Amino acid sequence: MKNSDFFTPSRHFTHQTSLQAEKVKINLKKSFKPTSTTNEILSRLSSNNRIKSYEGQVSENKFVITRSTITEGEKGYMHLSPIAQGVIKENQSGSKIICKVENTKFVHVSTLSFFTFFVIATIFAIIFILIPLDKKLIGVTIISGITALFLFLVYYFTSKYRTKKLEKEIIEIIEGKNK
């Protein structure tokens, strides 16, 4: 497990559907076709205006959903990052989908940074309390630590909510309910 995955781990889920594997593949492919309504469900997941589109590929019994973003500083540079990967396994009652939903690198870096800042601020607050220093310095250190903890918790719980929401959206696409 990478350090960045410690606080915002990937979400794994399985979904049993009565649809055959071919029908699941067709539903996935339809949701990735480049039309004006393409990715309507997936694009609602982010308010980030740098996101150009959500795309996907289905090959054999595997699928990958990627997000393409425009990187600032380099005009026209598209950065593709996978947000979900899955396997379609056919069984007697239909198909079983095993999927992994990932958080973006920005969320990983932000949560790790805010948690690190919180730990550092806590250590400094303890040191400042043990060494008789000005109360204002102690107060500022404690406030900055609490702010970092608050931002860490916001990113942590927001990322959990988004991955659960993306899981539901992927299940809707698999079931063909996104039409």
Tab-separated table of C-alpha atoms in Angstrom:
chain	number	residue	atom	x	y	z
A	1	MET	CA	0.000	0.000	0.000
A	2	LYS	CA	1.353	3.396	-0.952
A	3	ASN	CA	1.500	6.150	1.686
A	4	SER	CA	-1.026	8.205	-0.245
A	5	ASP	CA	-3.501	5.301	-0.179
A	6	PHE	CA	-3.410	5.060	3.605
A	7	PHE	CA	-6.016	7.759	4.277
A	8	THR	CA	-7.916	7.569	0.998
A	9	PRO	CA	-7.829	3.929	-0.046
A	10	SER	CA	-9.326	2.653	-3.270
A	11	ARG	CA	-12.841	1.288	-2.923
A	12	HIS	CA	-13.408	-2.288	-4.059
A	13	PHE	CA	-16.894	-3.563	-4.744
A	14	THR	CA	-18.624	-6.476	-6.413
A	15	HIS	CA	-22.001	-6.334	-8.095
A	16	GLN	CA	-24.090	-9.298	-9.208
A	17	THR	CA	-26.351	-8.601	-12.171
A	18	SER	CA	-28.755	-10.818	-14.069
A	19	LEU	CA	-27.397	-9.452	-17.372
A	20	GLN	CA	-25.037	-11.565	-19.439
A	21	ALA	CA	-21.463	-10.343	-19.907
A	22	GLU	CA	-22.116	-9.237	-23.503
A	23	LYS	CA	-25.028	-7.017	-22.432
A	24	VAL	CA	-22.893	-5.465	-19.671
A	25	LYS	CA	-20.160	-4.719	-22.235
A	26	ILE	CA	-22.715	-3.128	-24.579
A	27	ASN	CA	-24.077	-0.944	-21.760
A	28	LEU	CA	-20.554	0.164	-20.865
A	29	LYS	CA	-19.630	0.893	-24.486
A	30	LYS	CA	-22.822	2.919	-25.008
A	31	SER	CA	-21.985	5.109	-22.040
A	32	PHE	CA	-18.544	5.902	-23.487
A	33	LYS	CA	-19.577	6.856	-27.021
A	34	PRO	CA	-18.615	10.466	-27.796
A	35	THR	CA	-21.958	12.245	-28.106
A	36	SER	CA	-23.377	15.350	-26.480
A	37	THR	CA	-24.984	13.240	-23.765
A	38	THR	CA	-21.925	11.070	-23.202
A	39	ASN	CA	-20.728	10.748	-19.670
A	40	GLU	CA	-23.611	12.845	-18.344
A	41	ILE	CA	-23.776	10.721	-15.208
A	42	LEU	CA	-20.026	10.591	-14.650
A	43	SER	CA	-19.463	14.281	-15.367
A	44	ARG	CA	-21.804	15.216	-12.511
A	45	LEU	CA	-19.268	13.790	-10.089
A	46	SER	CA	-16.882	16.702	-10.336
A	47	SER	CA	-17.264	20.450	-10.287
A	48	ASN	CA	-13.717	20.810	-11.573
A	49	ASN	CA	-13.867	22.846	-14.789
A	50	ARG	CA	-10.497	21.469	-15.961
A	51	ILE	CA	-12.088	18.066	-16.533
A	52	LYS	CA	-12.560	17.613	-20.235
A	53	SER	CA	-14.376	14.297	-20.269
A	54	TYR	CA	-14.800	10.848	-18.843
A	55	GLU	CA	-13.880	8.075	-21.220
A	56	GLY	CA	-13.731	4.337	-21.049
A	57	GLN	CA	-12.537	1.199	-22.712
A	58	VAL	CA	-13.984	-2.276	-22.690
A	59	SER	CA	-11.752	-5.105	-23.858
A	60	GLU	CA	-12.481	-8.787	-23.453
A	61	ASN	CA	-13.981	-8.981	-19.959
A	62	LYS	CA	-12.240	-5.935	-18.494
A	63	PHE	CA	-13.139	-2.275	-18.452
A	64	VAL	CA	-11.388	0.950	-17.477
A	65	ILE	CA	-12.993	4.346	-16.907
A	66	THR	CA	-10.565	7.247	-17.276
A	67	ARG	CA	-10.851	10.953	-16.692
A	68	SER	CA	-9.078	13.379	-18.988
A	69	THR	CA	-8.092	16.739	-17.535
A	70	ILE	CA	-6.375	19.754	-18.993
A	71	THR	CA	-3.103	20.448	-17.206
A	72	GLU	CA	-2.506	24.110	-16.498
A	73	GLY	CA	0.627	25.677	-17.871
A	74	GLU	CA	0.678	23.491	-20.939
A	75	LYS	CA	-2.052	24.474	-23.348
A	76	GLY	CA	-3.906	21.552	-24.768
A	77	TYR	CA	-2.092	18.925	-22.712
A	78	MET	CA	-4.502	16.188	-21.702
A	79	HIS	CA	-3.796	14.046	-18.668
A	80	LEU	CA	-5.601	10.703	-18.481
A	81	SER	CA	-6.068	9.144	-15.073
A	82	PRO	CA	-7.973	5.940	-14.352
A	83	ILE	CA	-10.785	6.328	-11.836
A	84	ALA	CA	-12.308	2.857	-12.073
A	85	GLN	CA	-11.165	-0.540	-13.287
A	86	GLY	CA	-13.190	-3.693	-13.359
A	87	VAL	CA	-13.562	-7.271	-14.468
A	88	ILE	CA	-16.759	-8.885	-15.765
A	89	LYS	CA	-17.108	-12.543	-14.781
A	90	GLU	CA	-19.951	-14.562	-16.228
A	91	ASN	CA	-21.718	-17.073	-13.960
A	92	GLN	CA	-24.960	-19.119	-13.966
A	93	SER	CA	-27.168	-16.264	-12.773
A	94	GLY	CA	-25.756	-13.567	-15.065
A	95	SER	CA	-22.556	-11.631	-14.473
A	96	LYS	CA	-20.485	-10.611	-11.502
A	97	ILE	CA	-18.629	-7.314	-11.736
A	98	ILE	CA	-15.550	-6.824	-9.585
A	99	CYS	CA	-14.467	-3.191	-9.628
A	100	LYS	CA	-11.918	-0.900	-8.003
A	101	VAL	CA	-12.703	2.826	-7.744
A	102	GLU	CA	-9.696	5.077	-7.155
A	103	ASN	CA	-9.406	8.569	-5.750
A	104	THR	CA	-7.546	11.177	-7.753
A	105	LYS	CA	-3.922	12.023	-7.049
A	106	PHE	CA	-4.995	15.503	-5.892
A	107	VAL	CA	-7.172	13.994	-3.152
A	108	HIS	CA	-4.335	11.682	-2.048
A	109	VAL	CA	-1.809	14.511	-1.868
A	110	SER	CA	-4.221	16.905	-0.133
A	111	THR	CA	-5.285	14.498	2.606
A	112	LEU	CA	-1.707	13.413	3.268
A	113	SER	CA	-0.490	17.043	3.333
A	114	PHE	CA	-3.195	18.241	5.710
A	115	PHE	CA	-2.671	15.292	8.048
A	116	THR	CA	1.098	15.872	8.046
A	117	PHE	CA	0.568	19.573	8.781
A	118	PHE	CA	-1.791	18.638	11.646
A	119	VAL	CA	0.814	16.298	13.181
A	120	ILE	CA	3.565	18.920	12.865
A	121	ALA	CA	1.344	21.623	14.405
A	122	THR	CA	0.441	19.284	17.275
A	123	ILE	CA	4.114	18.549	17.973
A	124	PHE	CA	4.966	22.256	17.922
A	125	ALA	CA	2.011	23.050	20.205
A	126	ILE	CA	3.233	20.477	22.742
A	127	ILE	CA	6.787	21.839	22.546
A	128	PHE	CA	5.533	25.427	22.925
A	129	ILE	CA	3.449	24.438	25.956
A	130	LEU	CA	6.430	22.701	27.612
A	131	ILE	CA	8.735	25.641	26.920
A	132	PRO	CA	7.278	28.771	28.504
A	133	LEU	CA	6.527	30.927	25.460
A	134	ASP	CA	4.010	33.580	24.581
A	135	LYS	CA	0.382	32.372	24.785
A	136	LYS	CA	-0.380	33.939	21.381
A	137	LEU	CA	2.204	31.713	19.688
A	138	ILE	CA	0.690	28.649	21.346
A	139	GLY	CA	-2.817	29.757	20.318
A	140	VAL	CA	-1.828	30.352	16.697
A	141	THR	CA	-0.134	26.945	16.531
A	142	ILE	CA	-3.181	25.199	17.986
A	143	ILE	CA	-5.558	27.038	15.635
A	144	SER	CA	-3.451	26.151	12.582
A	145	GLY	CA	-3.359	22.509	13.717
A	146	ILE	CA	-7.136	22.428	14.191
A	147	THR	CA	-7.620	24.010	10.756
A	148	ALA	CA	-5.383	21.369	9.158
A	149	LEU	CA	-7.297	18.606	10.978
A	150	PHE	CA	-10.610	20.064	9.788
A	151	LEU	CA	-9.411	20.222	6.161
A	152	PHE	CA	-8.077	16.664	6.415
A	153	LEU	CA	-11.459	15.417	7.666
A	154	VAL	CA	-13.306	17.322	4.921
A	155	TYR	CA	-11.137	15.780	2.176
A	156	TYR	CA	-11.305	12.336	3.791
A	157	PHE	CA	-15.092	12.194	4.084
A	158	THR	CA	-15.675	13.932	0.738
A	159	SER	CA	-13.474	11.374	-1.023
A	160	LYS	CA	-15.377	8.509	0.623
A	161	TYR	CA	-18.682	10.037	-0.495
A	162	ARG	CA	-17.448	10.530	-4.071
A	163	THR	CA	-16.179	6.969	-4.417
A	164	LYS	CA	-19.483	5.589	-3.106
A	165	LYS	CA	-21.359	7.848	-5.521
A	166	LEU	CA	-19.149	6.738	-8.413
A	167	GLU	CA	-19.812	3.113	-7.459
A	168	LYS	CA	-23.575	3.737	-7.717
A	169	GLU	CA	-23.131	5.485	-11.068
A	170	ILE	CA	-21.068	2.588	-12.444
A	171	ILE	CA	-23.749	0.133	-11.310
A	172	GLU	CA	-26.382	2.268	-13.097
A	173	ILE	CA	-24.313	2.139	-16.287
A	174	ILE	CA	-23.845	-1.629	-15.972
A	175	GLU	CA	-27.574	-2.159	-15.478
A	176	GLY	CA	-28.368	0.142	-18.429
A	177	LYS	CA	-30.307	2.644	-16.291
A	178	ASN	CA	-28.348	5.682	-17.464
A	179	LYS	CA	-30.310	6.110	-20.681
